[in-house]
Amino acid sequence: MELGKYADTVLSTYAVSLALLIGLVVWTILRGQKIRKELRKIEERGHIDG
């Protein structure tokens, strides 16, 4: 398959874009887990105090 003279540029741009998307998804999942953990702690404190 011939991609032309800009193949390196286009493929590297796709690779960077894909890496950024994967990074954002991973970051979002990890941040969500952290926030859920913090919310559980706050809720537990509220039940003890309340």
Short mmCIF file of C-alpha atoms in Angstrom, two decimals:
data_model
loop_
_atom_site.label_atom_id
_atom_site.label_comp_id
_atom_site.label_asym_id
_atom_site.label_seq_id
_atom_site.Cartn_x
_atom_site.Cartn_y
_atom_site.Cartn_z
CA MET A 1 0.00 0.00 0.00
CA GLU A 2 1.47 3.33 -1.09
CA LEU A 3 0.81 6.26 1.25
CA GLY A 4 2.77 8.92 -0.59
CA LYS A 5 5.61 11.19 0.42
CA TYR A 6 3.83 12.41 3.58
CA ALA A 7 3.28 8.92 4.97
CA ASP A 8 5.80 9.36 7.81
CA THR A 9 4.22 12.61 8.92
CA VAL A 10 0.67 11.33 8.72
CA LEU A 11 1.41 8.03 10.45
CA SER A 12 3.37 9.69 13.23
CA THR A 13 0.54 12.17 13.75
CA TYR A 14 -1.94 9.30 14.00
CA ALA A 15 0.36 7.55 16.49
CA VAL A 16 0.68 10.66 18.67
CA SER A 17 -3.08 11.25 18.55
CA LEU A 18 -3.80 7.66 19.51
CA ALA A 19 -1.29 7.83 22.38
CA LEU A 20 -2.90 11.03 23.66
CA LEU A 21 -6.38 9.53 23.50
CA ILE A 22 -5.26 6.42 25.37
CA GLY A 23 -3.51 8.62 27.94
CA LEU A 24 -6.66 10.68 28.49
CA VAL A 25 -8.80 7.58 28.93
CA VAL A 26 -6.35 6.08 31.44
CA TRP A 27 -6.06 9.39 33.31
CA THR A 28 -9.85 9.73 33.45
CA ILE A 29 -10.30 6.19 34.80
CA LEU A 30 -7.60 6.64 37.45
CA ARG A 31 -8.95 10.03 38.50
CA GLY A 32 -12.46 8.60 38.74
CA GLN A 33 -11.23 5.84 41.03
CA LYS A 34 -9.44 8.38 43.24
CA ILE A 35 -12.50 10.62 43.48
CA ARG A 36 -14.80 7.68 44.29
CA LYS A 37 -12.41 6.65 47.08
CA GLU A 38 -12.39 10.19 48.49
CA LEU A 39 -16.20 10.40 48.32
CA ARG A 40 -16.52 7.10 50.21
CA LYS A 41 -14.29 8.52 52.96
CA ILE A 42 -16.39 11.69 53.16
CA GLU A 43 -19.62 9.69 53.26
CA GLU A 44 -18.28 7.42 56.02
CA ARG A 45 -17.28 10.48 58.06
CA GLY A 46 -20.74 11.93 57.57
CA HIS A 47 -22.41 8.79 58.87
CA ILE A 48 -20.23 8.77 61.98
CA ASP A 49 -20.69 12.49 62.69
CA GLY A 50 -24.35 12.60 61.69
#
